[in-house]
């Protein structure tokens, strides 16, 4: 190495000693970092892994950078050793020694051979035979290479530490769910949940293979972060499949619930449909009675029994006998809703059909209530009231009964009774003048 003169003023002994102390401390820190990188679990895994994709590409560059780092470090160590040897020649370094130290410590005195640069892109404008650095520039270069290499190693290690174990746990839960699903008849091609389990299985298998071979494909760097390994594993696919498996588990739980209480639900459905049938039969009987006893009335037609629901109920019982719980579950839910609607419809039909009989019963009750009232007041023997009462009663107790005419007759009786009850009583005046008298049997 030729000396062309020290860059800038020649350093004095104190400056040299301080520079050597600083460079020595940096040497120790760099050595510690390089040894830690060499022993890093992520780097050892990367060395032994069958890599693909972006990880394979970046590891090739990182591996070359780590090799170059050691070459730079060896050159740095040699230069620092040479400077220390020159400084140790004499207690009081000569002018020539200080000039040589200045060149060594400040100039581009460190040369790295081209063989160490193989596979590493050279700076623009530099040749491939060798590169020269000052010690400060060499430290900066080593720091750059170390940061980029460590960033790649830490990112891969973080993905490998986070995702494969979680995928394995989810896969184990998936296998338990598959066995449970198979026991209740939830199979691919027969039930949507079975198809989902098959898809989740394929997705998790592929995801694990990709995470192991190309971990950096599942790494999301933190924007603006300069720290090595700044970012987080990308768990988007994992989280989606975990949610899908949870949905399938809920579906299987619903099927299990059906298996446990299927017989009870079938018995309840039979009871509801039986009550609906009885109610419709009662409505049909009542309709015949209304048509016979009530004149000039529009009576709604009563439908027949719900044969479709009975057929579906028979199908549900067949599913239960053959343990087809995945088919029984949605059918029972649909039947329960339809059966309640059918019972409500039957009750409404009975109410609509018997409405004329209810009106007639209400008129009869009103007529008898007024008769009892006038009897309590001693007017039951009034010929006019008796005539009106008998006319209304004949209409209400005859068949067919014309409700409109019968209601008018009841109203006439009510008005007559009300007028008679509000008129002054002759015996009331006699009672006031001559004291209490017994007028029972008199008008």
XYZ file of C-alpha atoms in Angstrom:
443
model
C 0.000 0.000 0.000
C 1.673 3.300 -1.087
C 1.508 6.334 1.122
C 0.526 9.446 -0.719
C 0.345 11.587 2.357
C -2.092 11.751 5.247
C -5.582 13.147 4.548
C -5.711 16.473 6.297
C -3.584 17.512 9.266
C -1.467 14.860 10.935
C -3.082 13.558 14.109
C -1.302 14.046 17.403
C -0.752 11.282 19.935
C -3.894 12.077 21.921
C -6.061 12.071 18.797
C -4.572 8.757 17.728
C -5.159 7.202 21.149
C -8.771 8.403 21.220
C -9.388 7.136 17.673
C -7.888 3.743 18.539
C -10.042 3.487 21.662
C -13.198 4.345 19.679
C -12.361 1.948 16.891
C -11.571 -0.763 19.427
C -14.953 -0.337 21.082
C -16.645 -0.462 17.669
C -14.655 -3.582 16.846
C -15.924 -5.338 19.972
C -19.534 -4.273 19.298
C -19.369 -5.430 15.680
C -17.819 -8.751 16.666
C -20.515 -9.333 19.268
C -23.241 -8.521 16.747
C -21.767 -10.774 14.083
C -21.447 -13.689 16.487
C -25.053 -13.153 17.620
C -26.176 -13.137 13.980
C -24.162 -16.267 13.325
C -25.897 -18.048 16.229
C -29.363 -16.626 15.522
C -31.995 -19.393 15.348
C -33.586 -17.780 12.316
C -30.313 -17.828 10.383
C -29.736 -21.508 11.192
C -33.266 -22.311 10.024
C -32.760 -20.350 6.816
C -29.545 -22.243 6.104
C -31.267 -25.623 6.384
C -34.630 -24.783 4.804
C -35.804 -25.576 1.285
C -36.756 -22.018 0.441
C -38.942 -20.680 -2.352
C -40.231 -17.363 -3.639
C -39.223 -14.049 -2.167
C -37.528 -15.667 0.839
C -35.207 -17.703 -1.400
C -34.281 -14.585 -3.342
C -33.667 -12.426 -0.280
C -31.773 -15.129 1.611
C -29.371 -15.523 -1.297
C -28.566 -11.823 -0.987
C -28.457 -11.917 2.813
C -26.158 -14.944 2.827
C -23.733 -13.166 0.501
C -23.967 -10.064 2.703
C -23.120 -12.075 5.829
C -20.112 -13.583 4.069
C -19.020 -10.124 3.002
C -19.553 -8.846 6.536
C -16.973 -11.307 7.859
C -14.565 -10.339 5.087
C -15.018 -6.675 5.972
C -14.624 -7.474 9.648
C -11.395 -9.390 9.028
C -10.030 -6.461 7.011
C -11.131 -4.073 9.752
C -9.435 -6.268 12.367
C -6.185 -6.373 10.392
C -6.175 -2.602 9.926
C -6.857 -2.000 13.605
C -4.092 -4.470 14.574
C -1.643 -2.689 12.259
C -2.501 0.692 13.773
C -2.022 -0.648 17.287
C 1.346 -2.170 16.333
C 2.536 1.160 14.912
C 1.373 2.991 18.026
C 3.105 0.498 20.299
C 6.535 0.920 18.678
C 7.377 3.821 20.946
C 5.863 5.529 23.873
C 6.194 8.849 22.110
C 5.346 8.265 18.474
C 7.546 10.004 15.898
C 6.298 12.357 13.224
C 6.577 9.576 10.676
C 4.579 7.180 12.882
C 1.849 9.781 13.394
C 1.648 10.445 9.669
C 1.343 6.708 8.986
C -1.322 6.360 11.699
C -3.240 9.313 10.298
C -3.276 7.692 6.865
C -4.322 4.351 8.369
C -7.020 5.732 10.650
C -8.476 8.417 8.361
C -7.571 7.469 4.815
C -8.946 4.735 2.539
C -6.372 2.360 3.849
C -8.470 -0.833 4.072
C -8.582 -2.889 0.875
C -10.965 -5.834 0.474
C -9.962 -8.324 -2.190
C -12.311 -9.002 -5.091
C -12.668 -12.680 -4.160
C -14.565 -11.612 -1.053
C -16.988 -9.551 -3.151
C -18.195 -12.423 -5.342
C -21.982 -12.471 -5.560
C -22.332 -9.030 -3.948
C -23.324 -6.013 -6.096
C -20.504 -3.499 -6.198
C -21.053 0.224 -5.682
C -21.608 2.159 -8.903
C -18.348 2.975 -10.657
C -16.201 0.533 -8.665
C -14.350 -2.428 -10.114
C -14.614 -6.031 -9.049
C -10.896 -6.545 -8.322
C -10.991 -4.857 -4.913
C -12.559 -2.112 -2.858
C -10.893 0.425 -0.588
C -12.486 1.964 2.491
C -11.583 4.204 5.345
C -12.171 2.583 8.737
C -15.153 4.874 9.353
C -16.688 4.111 5.951
C -16.065 0.411 6.496
C -17.930 0.542 9.819
C -20.845 2.320 8.132
C -20.877 -0.282 5.352
C -20.831 -3.131 7.866
C -23.679 -1.533 9.796
C -25.755 -1.311 6.606
C -25.135 -4.932 5.654
C -25.744 -6.114 9.207
C -29.064 -4.231 9.486
C -30.416 -5.558 6.175
C -29.294 -9.134 6.936
C -30.661 -9.044 10.473
C -33.943 -7.570 9.233
C -34.413 -10.492 6.855
C -33.411 -13.115 9.458
C -35.620 -11.643 12.201
C -38.624 -11.349 9.866
C -38.356 -14.974 8.733
C -37.847 -16.175 12.300
C -40.853 -14.170 13.509
C -43.118 -15.756 10.885
C -41.799 -19.239 11.639
C -42.230 -18.669 15.365
C -45.808 -17.406 15.029
C -47.636 -19.129 12.197
C -46.689 -22.827 11.908
C -47.478 -23.568 15.555
C -50.813 -21.765 15.314
C -51.615 -23.555 12.070
C -50.813 -26.907 13.719
C -53.116 -26.145 16.639
C -55.889 -25.125 14.278
C -55.288 -28.255 12.180
C -55.604 -30.418 15.308
C -58.893 -28.711 16.163
C -59.942 -29.206 12.544
C -59.324 -32.961 12.796
C -61.420 -33.199 15.978
C -64.198 -31.272 14.270
C -63.988 -33.533 11.191
C -64.376 -36.659 13.338
C -67.330 -35.154 15.176
C -68.899 -34.001 11.918
C -68.515 -37.476 10.413
C -70.248 -39.007 13.439
C -73.363 -36.913 12.841
C -73.422 -37.381 9.074
C -71.848 -34.057 8.052
C -69.735 -35.125 5.079
C -68.391 -33.433 1.933
C -70.919 -33.478 -0.857
C -73.795 -34.075 1.566
C -73.741 -30.992 3.774
C -72.309 -27.473 3.247
C -70.397 -27.711 6.536
C -68.691 -30.863 5.263
C -67.603 -29.014 2.132
C -66.298 -26.167 4.300
C -64.227 -28.583 6.388
C -62.699 -30.036 3.235
C -61.822 -26.565 1.931
C -60.343 -25.475 5.279
C -58.202 -28.634 5.357
C -56.736 -27.961 1.912
C -56.190 -24.266 2.699
C -54.358 -24.946 5.989
C -52.158 -27.609 4.379
C -51.166 -25.236 1.583
C -50.709 -22.332 4.022
C -48.323 -24.296 6.222
C -46.228 -25.387 3.237
C -45.989 -21.813 1.989
C -45.149 -20.398 5.431
C -42.348 -22.931 5.931
C -40.812 -22.464 2.472
C -41.476 -18.740 1.964
C -41.994 -17.028 5.342
C -41.324 -13.524 3.992
C -44.426 -13.839 1.797
C -46.348 -13.666 5.072
C -44.531 -10.684 6.586
C -45.961 -7.163 6.758
C -43.235 -4.538 7.388
C -44.070 -1.607 9.618
C -44.173 1.554 7.554
C -41.522 4.068 8.609
C -39.741 1.670 10.965
C -35.947 1.489 10.622
C -35.452 -1.149 13.318
C -34.470 -4.646 12.073
C -37.492 -6.910 12.015
C -39.966 -4.045 12.244
C -43.295 -5.531 11.250
C -45.626 -8.425 11.996
C -46.623 -11.807 10.552
C -49.506 -11.629 8.075
C -52.244 -13.810 9.631
C -55.037 -12.828 7.224
C -55.477 -16.290 5.698
C -55.093 -18.023 9.053
C -57.642 -15.757 10.738
C -60.144 -16.265 7.918
C -59.918 -20.044 8.147
C -60.116 -19.935 11.945
C -63.373 -17.989 11.692
C -64.672 -20.443 9.074
C -63.871 -23.382 11.361
C -65.672 -21.663 14.237
C -68.744 -21.288 12.021
C -68.592 -24.993 11.172
C -68.272 -25.884 14.865
C -71.415 -23.921 15.607
C -73.180 -25.756 12.802
C -72.037 -29.114 14.206
C -73.198 -28.068 17.687
C -76.622 -27.309 16.234
C -76.720 -30.745 14.631
C -75.689 -32.347 17.948
C -78.453 -30.456 19.698
C -80.903 -31.843 17.155
C -79.661 -35.368 17.842
C -80.188 -34.929 21.578
C -83.747 -33.575 21.512
C -85.008 -34.759 18.120
C -87.605 -37.167 19.547
C -88.982 -34.553 21.942
C -89.292 -32.026 19.125
C -90.983 -34.570 16.852
C -93.522 -35.417 19.588
C -94.243 -31.725 20.080
C -94.725 -31.250 16.340
C -97.138 -34.190 16.168
C -99.112 -32.678 19.045
C -99.304 -29.237 17.393
C -100.438 -30.671 14.053
C -102.935 -32.931 15.821
C -104.412 -29.924 17.626
C -104.584 -28.075 14.317
C -106.433 -31.038 12.747
C -108.901 -31.214 15.662
C -109.483 -27.477 15.503
C -110.170 -27.642 11.753
C -112.525 -30.581 12.293
C -114.342 -28.591 14.968
C -114.532 -25.657 12.545
C -116.032 -27.849 9.827
C -118.640 -29.199 12.267
C -119.413 -25.690 13.472
C -119.828 -24.510 9.902
C -122.495 -27.116 9.282
C -124.265 -26.045 12.471
C -124.089 -22.386 11.480
C -125.482 -23.075 8.021
C -128.367 -25.010 9.599
C -129.166 -22.569 12.427
C -128.277 -19.122 11.086
C -130.032 -17.653 8.059
C -128.627 -15.229 5.501
C -125.009 -15.531 6.740
C -121.749 -15.748 4.786
C -119.823 -18.568 6.436
C -116.134 -18.989 5.354
C -115.046 -22.325 3.911
C -112.859 -24.467 6.175
C -109.750 -25.980 4.521
C -108.672 -29.554 4.908
C -105.875 -30.924 7.115
C -102.260 -29.864 6.264
C -101.187 -32.989 4.361
C -97.916 -31.416 3.191
C -96.823 -30.819 6.776
C -97.749 -34.375 7.695
C -95.602 -35.660 4.839
C -92.689 -33.478 5.970
C -93.148 -34.729 9.517
C -92.942 -38.317 8.236
C -89.752 -37.382 6.363
C -88.294 -35.895 9.567
C -89.057 -39.106 11.449
C -87.326 -41.052 8.667
C -84.247 -38.817 8.962
C -84.137 -39.501 12.675
C -84.376 -43.261 12.215
C -81.430 -43.192 9.809
C -79.403 -40.710 11.954
C -79.347 -38.096 9.192
C -79.042 -35.286 11.723
C -77.625 -32.744 9.278
C -80.793 -33.038 7.186
C -83.108 -33.273 10.163
C -81.879 -30.019 11.710
C -83.101 -27.542 9.040
C -86.274 -29.569 8.421
C -87.261 -29.448 12.101
C -86.691 -25.703 12.271
C -88.897 -25.176 9.212
C -91.594 -27.557 10.492
C -91.758 -25.919 13.900
C -92.434 -22.544 12.352
C -94.987 -23.897 9.868
C -96.782 -25.999 12.502
C -97.308 -23.002 14.780
C -98.644 -21.025 11.816
C -100.990 -23.886 10.923
C -102.393 -24.077 14.460
C -102.945 -20.314 14.480
C -104.686 -20.514 11.093
C -106.973 -23.312 12.354
C -107.937 -21.289 15.429
C -108.655 -18.231 13.321
C -110.798 -20.363 10.992
C -112.811 -21.715 13.938
C -113.304 -18.201 15.297
C -114.470 -16.908 11.909
C -116.885 -19.839 11.401
C -118.470 -19.654 14.861
C -118.814 -15.867 14.856
C -122.591 -16.007 13.961
C -123.238 -18.448 16.812
C -121.361 -16.124 19.140
C -123.521 -13.211 17.996
C -126.674 -15.257 18.590
C -125.443 -16.279 22.049
C -124.697 -12.639 22.873
C -128.234 -11.618 21.804
C -129.772 -14.398 23.896
C -127.752 -13.348 26.902
C -128.718 -9.700 26.460
C -132.435 -10.614 26.165
C -132.412 -12.750 29.308
C -130.440 -10.120 31.225
C -133.108 -7.463 30.543
C -135.890 -9.919 31.437
C -134.223 -10.590 34.790
C -133.858 -6.877 35.401
C -137.535 -6.068 34.815
C -138.542 -9.088 36.910
C -136.568 -7.726 39.873
C -138.518 -4.489 39.572
C -141.892 -6.267 39.476
C -142.639 -5.632 35.787
C -142.282 -9.169 34.470
C -146.056 -9.551 34.018
C -146.461 -6.484 31.842
C -148.339 -7.707 28.703
C -146.493 -5.385 26.366
C -143.099 -6.527 27.598
C -144.199 -10.156 27.503
C -145.240 -9.729 23.888
C -141.959 -8.128 22.894
C -139.949 -10.730 24.810
C -141.761 -13.667 23.232
C -141.263 -12.225 19.749
C -137.517 -11.825 20.280
C -137.208 -15.223 21.913
C -138.970 -17.025 19.071
C -136.538 -15.478 16.597
C -133.427 -16.341 18.641
C -134.475 -19.898 19.491
C -135.771 -20.843 16.070
C -133.785 -22.266 13.179
C -132.629 -20.864 10.919
C -132.235 -17.660 12.858
C -132.099 -14.352 11.043
C -129.594 -12.494 13.211
C -130.406 -9.068 11.754
C -134.145 -9.396 12.462
C -133.492 -11.038 15.856
C -131.215 -8.186 16.892
C -133.899 -5.655 15.976
C -136.435 -7.602 18.093
C -134.061 -7.595 21.064
C -133.515 -3.872 20.675
C -137.293 -3.270 20.614
C -137.634 -5.236 23.848
C -134.799 -3.242 25.423
C -136.366 0.079 24.446
C -139.788 -0.954 25.750
C -138.277 -2.085 29.051
C -136.269 1.109 29.346
C -139.311 3.311 28.713
C -141.381 1.411 31.256
C -138.614 1.554 33.843
C -138.200 5.298 33.413
C -141.976 6.107 33.581
C -143.497 7.338 36.965
C -145.072 4.545 38.972
C -148.693 5.102 40.222
C -148.227 2.956 43.293
C -145.124 4.961 44.168
C -147.347 8.027 44.756
C -149.807 5.994 46.818
C -147.012 4.712 48.895
C -145.867 8.232 49.584
C -149.394 9.321 50.761
C -150.744 6.283 52.533
C -147.716 4.477 53.727
C -146.294 1.172 52.591
C -148.599 -1.122 50.581
C -148.168 -4.511 48.917
C -148.718 -4.218 45.121
C -147.160 -7.501 44.018
C -149.204 -9.007 41.202
C -150.538 -5.598 40.150
C -149.348 -3.675 37.189
